Short mmCIF file of C-alpha atoms in Angstrom, two decimals:
data_model
loop_
_atom_site.label_atom_id
_atom_site.label_comp_id
_atom_site.label_asym_id
_atom_site.label_seq_id
_atom_site.Cartn_x
_atom_site.Cartn_y
_atom_site.Cartn_z
CA MET L 932 110.18 172.53 -24.53
CA GLU L 933 111.36 171.80 -21.87
CA LEU L 934 108.57 173.11 -19.41
CA GLU L 935 105.56 172.26 -21.97
CA LEU L 936 106.95 168.36 -21.40
CA ARG L 937 106.93 168.65 -17.95
CA LEU L 938 103.23 170.02 -18.02
CA ILE L 939 102.08 167.40 -20.49
CA PHE L 940 103.39 164.71 -18.37
CA LYS L 941 102.53 166.33 -14.97
CA ALA L 942 99.04 166.95 -16.60
CA ILE L 943 98.49 163.36 -17.60
CA GLY L 944 99.52 161.93 -14.27
CA PHE L 945 97.28 164.35 -12.18
CA PHE L 946 94.09 163.92 -13.85
CA SER L 947 95.17 160.13 -14.45
CA LEU L 948 95.34 160.24 -10.61
CA ILE L 949 92.14 162.17 -10.49
CA THR L 950 90.38 159.37 -12.69
CA ILE L 951 90.75 156.61 -11.05
CA GLY L 952 91.13 157.92 -7.33
CA VAL L 953 87.56 159.43 -7.12
CA PRO L 954 85.57 157.30 -8.70
CA SER L 955 86.98 154.03 -6.79
CA ASN L 956 86.83 156.42 -3.19
CA LEU L 957 83.43 157.07 -3.88
CA ILE L 958 82.17 152.86 -4.63
CA ILE L 959 83.90 152.24 -1.26
CA LEU L 960 82.60 155.03 0.36
CA ALA L 961 78.97 154.61 -0.96
CA THR L 962 79.10 150.96 -0.44
CA PHE L 963 79.68 150.81 3.00
CA ILE L 964 76.96 153.61 3.98
CA HIS L 965 74.90 151.38 2.09
CA ILE L 966 75.66 148.47 4.33
CA ARG L 967 75.74 150.34 7.02
CA VAL L 968 71.86 151.69 6.42
CA THR L 969 71.01 147.72 5.57
CA GLU L 970 72.58 146.12 7.62
CA ARG L 971 72.46 148.30 10.87
CA LYS L 972 76.04 147.58 11.51
CA LEU L 973 79.81 147.85 9.78
CA ILE L 974 82.73 146.02 11.07
CA PRO L 975 86.01 147.81 12.34
CA ALA L 976 87.99 146.94 9.40
CA ASN L 977 85.25 148.55 7.13
CA ALA L 978 85.22 151.09 9.18
CA ILE L 979 88.57 152.09 9.36
CA LEU L 980 88.18 151.70 5.40
CA SER L 981 85.30 153.61 5.09
CA MET L 982 87.34 156.34 6.67
CA LEU L 983 90.52 155.82 4.72
CA ALA L 984 88.14 156.34 1.43
CA LEU L 985 87.23 159.45 2.74
CA VAL L 986 90.87 161.38 3.36
CA ASN L 987 91.44 159.85 -0.21
CA LEU L 988 88.87 161.90 -1.59
CA LEU L 989 89.89 164.98 0.65
CA VAL L 990 93.65 164.64 -0.42
CA ILE L 991 92.71 164.32 -3.87
CA PHE L 992 90.07 167.18 -3.71
CA SER L 993 93.11 169.08 -1.69
CA LYS L 994 95.86 168.36 -3.45
CA GLY L 995 95.30 166.66 -7.18
CA PHE L 996 93.20 169.00 -8.83
CA PRO L 997 94.86 172.20 -7.82
CA GLN L 998 97.57 170.74 -9.38
CA ALA L 999 96.01 169.59 -12.50
CA ILE L 1000 94.70 172.63 -12.93
CA HIS L 1001 98.18 174.39 -12.64
CA SER L 1002 99.64 171.81 -15.33
CA VAL L 1003 96.98 173.29 -17.68
CA GLY L 1004 97.33 176.87 -17.32
CA ILE L 1005 95.30 177.75 -14.92
CA ARG L 1006 97.46 180.36 -12.16
CA ASN L 1007 96.42 182.40 -9.30
CA VAL L 1008 92.56 180.75 -8.32
CA PHE L 1009 92.86 181.06 -4.98
CA ASN L 1010 92.35 183.80 -2.38
CA ASP L 1011 94.08 183.80 1.51
CA ILE L 1012 91.45 181.87 2.63
CA GLU L 1013 91.03 179.17 0.20
CA CYS L 1014 94.60 178.79 0.41
CA LYS L 1015 94.40 177.98 3.94
CA ILE L 1016 91.39 175.55 3.94
CA ILE L 1017 93.30 173.58 1.02
CA SER L 1018 96.45 173.63 2.44
CA PHE L 1019 95.56 172.92 6.12
CA THR L 1020 93.12 169.96 4.39
CA TYR L 1021 95.75 168.64 2.49
CA ARG L 1022 98.07 168.45 5.03
CA VAL L 1023 95.94 166.97 7.92
CA CYS L 1024 94.09 164.32 5.66
CA ARG L 1025 97.52 163.41 4.52
CA GLY L 1026 98.50 162.68 7.73
CA MET L 1027 95.16 160.53 8.50
CA THR L 1028 96.12 158.60 5.45
CA ILE L 1029 99.15 157.60 7.71
CA CYS L 1030 97.28 157.13 10.92
CA VAL L 1031 94.66 154.88 9.14
CA THR L 1032 96.77 152.79 7.29
CA CYS L 1033 98.13 152.09 10.36
CA LEU L 1034 94.69 151.82 13.12
CA LEU L 1035 94.04 149.53 10.24
CA SER L 1036 97.25 147.37 10.74
CA CYS L 1037 97.08 147.45 14.10
CA ASN L 1038 93.20 145.89 14.08
CA GLN L 1039 94.47 143.45 12.33
CA CYS L 1040 96.91 142.49 14.72
CA ILE L 1041 93.68 142.20 17.07
CA ILE L 1042 92.08 140.49 15.05
CA LEU L 1043 94.87 137.58 14.38
CA ALA L 1044 96.85 137.72 17.66
CA PRO L 1045 95.58 134.63 20.34
CA PRO L 1046 93.67 135.25 23.32
CA SER L 1047 96.01 136.21 25.52
CA LYS L 1048 95.19 138.84 28.55
CA ILE L 1049 96.56 141.68 27.02
CA TRP L 1050 95.56 140.70 23.48
CA LEU L 1051 91.66 139.55 24.95
CA ALA L 1052 91.51 143.13 26.18
CA LEU L 1053 92.28 144.54 23.58
CA LYS L 1054 90.09 142.67 21.32
CA GLN L 1055 87.19 143.72 24.05
CA ASN L 1056 88.26 147.05 23.88
CA VAL L 1057 89.75 149.09 20.52
CA PRO L 1058 85.89 147.90 18.13
CA PRO L 1059 83.77 150.18 20.61
CA ASN L 1060 86.07 152.78 21.02
CA LEU L 1061 87.06 152.78 17.65
CA PRO L 1062 85.08 156.05 16.98
CA TRP L 1063 87.06 157.82 19.74
CA VAL L 1064 90.27 156.83 18.33
CA MET L 1065 89.36 158.17 15.03
CA LEU L 1066 88.39 161.26 16.40
CA LEU L 1067 91.48 160.73 18.80
CA LEU L 1068 93.83 160.83 15.32
CA TRP L 1069 91.69 164.05 13.70
CA CYS L 1070 92.66 165.63 16.47
CA ILE L 1071 96.54 165.00 16.44
CA ASN L 1072 96.37 165.77 12.85
CA GLY L 1073 95.00 169.23 13.75
CA ALA L 1074 96.97 170.04 16.21
CA ILE L 1075 100.14 169.61 14.10
CA TYR L 1076 98.85 172.32 11.65
CA PRO L 1077 98.16 175.64 13.09
CA SER L 1078 100.65 177.33 10.91
CA CYS L 1079 98.32 176.51 7.70
CA PHE L 1080 96.06 178.94 8.89
CA LEU L 1081 98.28 181.61 10.24
CA HIS L 1082 101.27 181.87 7.25
CA VAL L 1083 99.35 180.46 4.21
CA ARG L 1084 98.59 183.17 2.02
CA ALA L 1085 97.57 183.25 -2.09
CA ILE L 1086 100.76 183.37 -4.43
CA ALA L 1087 101.31 187.86 -4.55
CA ASN L 1088 104.24 190.38 -5.02
CA TYR L 1089 105.11 190.36 -1.56
CA THR L 1090 108.09 190.49 0.17
CA THR L 1091 108.96 186.58 2.40
CA SER L 1092 111.16 185.23 4.50
CA MET L 1093 113.86 182.59 3.64
CA TYR L 1094 111.79 180.22 5.90
CA THR L 1095 109.34 180.07 2.70
CA LEU L 1096 107.51 176.71 0.80
CA HIS L 1097 107.01 178.27 -3.16
CA LEU L 1098 103.38 175.92 -3.71
CA GLU L 1099 102.02 176.29 -6.97
CA PHE L 1100 99.20 178.67 -5.95
CA CYS L 1101 99.94 179.35 -2.66
CA LYS L 1102 103.05 179.81 -0.21
CA HIS L 1103 103.18 179.07 2.63
CA ASP L 1104 106.19 181.24 5.06
CA PHE L 1105 107.10 180.03 8.47
CA MET L 1106 108.05 183.78 9.09
CA THR L 1107 110.94 182.49 11.59
CA PHE L 1108 113.23 179.39 11.66
CA THR L 1109 111.86 178.28 14.62
CA SER L 1110 108.43 177.65 13.12
CA TYR L 1111 109.91 176.24 10.81
CA VAL L 1112 111.95 173.42 12.66
CA ALA L 1113 109.45 173.00 15.09
CA ASN L 1114 107.17 172.08 12.43
CA GLY L 1115 109.23 169.93 10.33
CA ILE L 1116 109.71 167.88 13.69
CA ALA L 1117 106.28 167.42 14.69
CA ILE L 1118 105.73 165.59 11.51
CA ALA L 1119 108.83 163.69 11.52
CA VAL L 1120 107.87 162.45 14.94
CA ARG L 1121 104.17 161.79 13.48
CA ASP L 1122 105.64 160.46 10.03
CA PHE L 1123 107.64 157.73 11.60
CA LEU L 1124 106.15 156.55 14.96
CA PHE L 1125 103.07 155.63 12.25
CA VAL L 1126 104.85 154.67 9.78
CA GLY L 1127 107.18 152.63 12.02
CA THR L 1128 104.65 151.07 14.27
CA MET L 1129 102.32 150.28 10.83
CA THR L 1130 105.30 148.46 9.54
CA LEU L 1131 105.84 146.06 12.63
CA ALA L 1132 102.34 145.07 13.33
CA SER L 1133 102.59 144.28 9.21
CA CYS L 1134 105.60 142.37 9.88
CA TYR L 1135 103.64 140.62 12.78
CA ILE L 1136 100.75 139.67 10.33
CA VAL L 1137 103.02 138.15 7.87
CA PHE L 1138 104.60 135.86 10.87
CA MET L 1139 100.41 135.14 11.71
CA LEU L 1140 99.97 134.48 8.00
CA TYR L 1141 103.37 132.03 7.44
CA ARG L 1142 102.27 130.34 10.44
CA HIS L 1143 98.66 129.64 9.40
CA GLY L 1144 100.39 128.37 6.01
CA LYS L 1145 101.91 126.19 7.88
CA GLN L 1146 98.96 124.69 9.59
CA VAL L 1147 97.45 123.86 6.64
CA GLN L 1148 100.31 122.91 4.84
CA GLY L 1149 99.39 118.81 5.35
CA ILE L 1150 95.66 119.56 5.04
CA ARG L 1151 93.38 118.21 2.14
CA SER L 1152 93.22 120.90 -0.85
CA SER L 1153 89.46 121.22 -0.02
CA ASP L 1154 90.27 121.47 3.15
CA ARG L 1155 93.14 124.11 2.58
CA LYS L 1156 90.99 126.39 0.66
CA ALA L 1157 88.12 126.87 3.52
CA GLY L 1158 91.40 127.15 5.99
CA LYS L 1159 91.95 130.64 4.14
CA SER L 1160 89.11 132.61 6.05
CA ALA L 1161 87.69 135.97 5.94
CA GLU L 1162 90.63 137.28 8.81
CA TYR L 1163 93.48 135.78 6.64
CA ARG L 1164 92.60 137.49 3.40
CA ALA L 1165 91.98 140.38 5.22
CA ALA L 1166 95.06 140.27 6.72
CA GLN L 1167 96.58 139.43 3.28
CA ALA L 1168 95.24 142.46 1.48
CA VAL L 1169 96.19 144.98 5.17
CA VAL L 1170 99.79 143.69 4.59
CA LEU L 1171 99.61 144.92 0.59
CA LEU L 1172 98.13 148.49 1.60
CA VAL L 1173 100.81 148.69 4.21
CA SER L 1174 103.89 147.49 1.45
CA ILE L 1175 102.61 150.15 -0.97
CA TYR L 1176 102.49 152.84 1.46
CA VAL L 1177 105.64 152.50 3.02
CA ALA L 1178 107.09 152.26 -0.44
CA LEU L 1179 105.01 155.66 -1.69
CA PHE L 1180 106.50 156.97 1.63
CA GLY L 1181 110.61 155.56 1.28
CA LEU L 1182 110.60 157.39 -2.30
CA ASP L 1183 108.96 160.79 -1.13
CA SER L 1184 111.29 160.69 2.12
CA CYS L 1185 114.28 160.08 -0.64
CA ILE L 1186 113.13 163.04 -2.49
CA TRP L 1187 112.99 164.83 0.38
CA ILE L 1188 116.47 164.52 1.43
CA TYR L 1189 117.28 165.21 -2.12
CA THR L 1190 116.15 168.63 -2.40
CA LEU L 1191 117.76 169.37 1.06
CA ILE L 1192 120.95 168.10 -0.24
CA VAL L 1193 120.28 170.37 -3.86
CA SER L 1194 121.04 173.88 -3.67
CA ARG L 1195 118.62 174.54 -6.39
CA VAL L 1196 115.48 171.54 -6.98
CA SER L 1197 114.11 170.95 -10.92
CA PRO L 1198 110.59 171.48 -10.79
CA THR L 1199 110.28 167.86 -11.99
CA ILE L 1200 111.45 166.96 -8.94
CA SER L 1201 109.16 168.89 -7.10
CA ASP L 1202 106.19 167.47 -9.03
CA ALA L 1203 107.42 164.10 -8.74
CA ARG L 1204 106.99 164.46 -4.70
CA VAL L 1205 104.32 165.89 -4.94
CA PHE L 1206 102.65 162.96 -7.37
CA PHE L 1207 103.91 160.26 -5.14
CA GLY L 1208 102.91 161.92 -1.95
CA THR L 1209 98.95 161.98 -3.56
CA LEU L 1210 99.57 158.49 -5.31
CA TYR L 1211 98.20 156.34 -2.84
CA ALA L 1212 95.24 157.95 -2.49
CA ALA L 1213 94.37 156.73 -5.88
CA LEU L 1214 96.25 152.87 -5.40
CA SER L 1215 94.27 152.01 -1.76
CA PRO L 1216 91.22 151.99 -3.33
CA ILE L 1217 91.63 149.88 -6.08
CA VAL L 1218 93.75 147.14 -3.74
CA ILE L 1219 90.50 147.74 -1.75
CA ILE L 1220 88.04 147.27 -3.63
CA GLN L 1221 89.71 144.31 -5.31
CA THR L 1222 89.98 142.79 -1.65
CA ASN L 1223 87.05 143.15 0.21
CA LYS L 1224 84.51 140.88 -0.41
CA LYS L 1225 82.16 142.98 1.13
CA ILE L 1226 82.23 145.11 -1.80
CA GLN L 1227 82.30 142.50 -4.24
CA MET L 1228 79.22 140.87 -3.22
CA THR L 1229 77.20 144.29 -2.79
CA LEU L 1230 78.51 145.69 -6.38
CA LYS L 1231 77.42 142.45 -7.55
CA CYS L 1232 73.83 142.43 -6.31
CA ASN L 1233 73.27 145.63 -7.46
CA ASN L 1234 74.63 145.02 -11.09
CA LYS L 1235 72.15 142.23 -10.84
CA LYS L 1236 69.32 144.43 -9.72
CA ILE L 1237 69.89 146.91 -12.34
CA LEU L 1238 69.97 143.82 -15.19
CA LEU L 1239 66.52 142.26 -13.54
CA GLN L 1240 65.02 145.97 -13.50
CA SER L 1241 66.07 146.79 -17.03
CA SER L 1242 65.11 143.08 -18.37
CA ASP L 1243 61.64 143.83 -16.75
CA THR L 1244 61.37 147.20 -18.41
CA ASN L 1245 61.90 145.40 -21.97
CA VAL L 1246 59.84 142.71 -21.43
CA SER L 1247 56.49 145.07 -20.24
CA SER L 1248 57.30 147.27 -23.30
CA ASP L 1249 57.42 143.92 -25.36
CA SER L 1250 54.14 143.00 -23.96
CA SER L 1251 52.28 146.23 -24.17
CA GLU L 1252 53.53 146.54 -27.93
#
């Protein structure tokens, strides 16, 4: 009974994550691709958001879907090669969500920062080199996980070492204590470096928003609304995204520390950690859609076109009758 209840909650959680995360991330990607094609340009912040939507989709496909199908009783559907690809994709893309969110907060810092010598150099050099920065982040995360191709295998009856991560659909056997520790250190250094950087960047953004609020405090109410520029609203959205990520990262880390302390970890705890580790991929696109004016305007324009086309069709059909 307890097992069935756990699988029911697991199925509800991961299928909800898929239902929300896939369409919302696709909307962001499709909107920015449409803007890039029609307007021939995409501002750096929206380019970063496009990359975040892409890695979110890959996280959901590589982790959300396998967990969802496992919860409904489908077992052992992946062979060794598929396990290697899925494990590598999830780990790299989860790392990219940290790095891209950090890049987004740093980019917003550069936008809001005063034009001093250092900040001016960053304002001039970062936007044109943004594709190279993103490529570097992909390379960093890809270099951390060569063990996925070496040691990940499908679940089968074979002997594993004590340094094995037992996933729901695959096994990651590090074989030796050295490789196990080295992999853990590399991941921990990356996570805390980028999470720490995005936290500091967000604190600076909050300081700039506070100073901006003090500057417009004595202005008339009509001018206050004008004072809330696109950069101001974008900064608020970035702070919200970082806050969500840091909260989920903290929760994930607390559960991970708990699993290290306890000798026997409940499957419910393991499921919860995987769910919270994937939840950002479904929550962040909702925040982006709700706060990005460019997406909202594009969606409204497309809805108006659809309504006009449907009304024209109805008028033509009425006239033919």
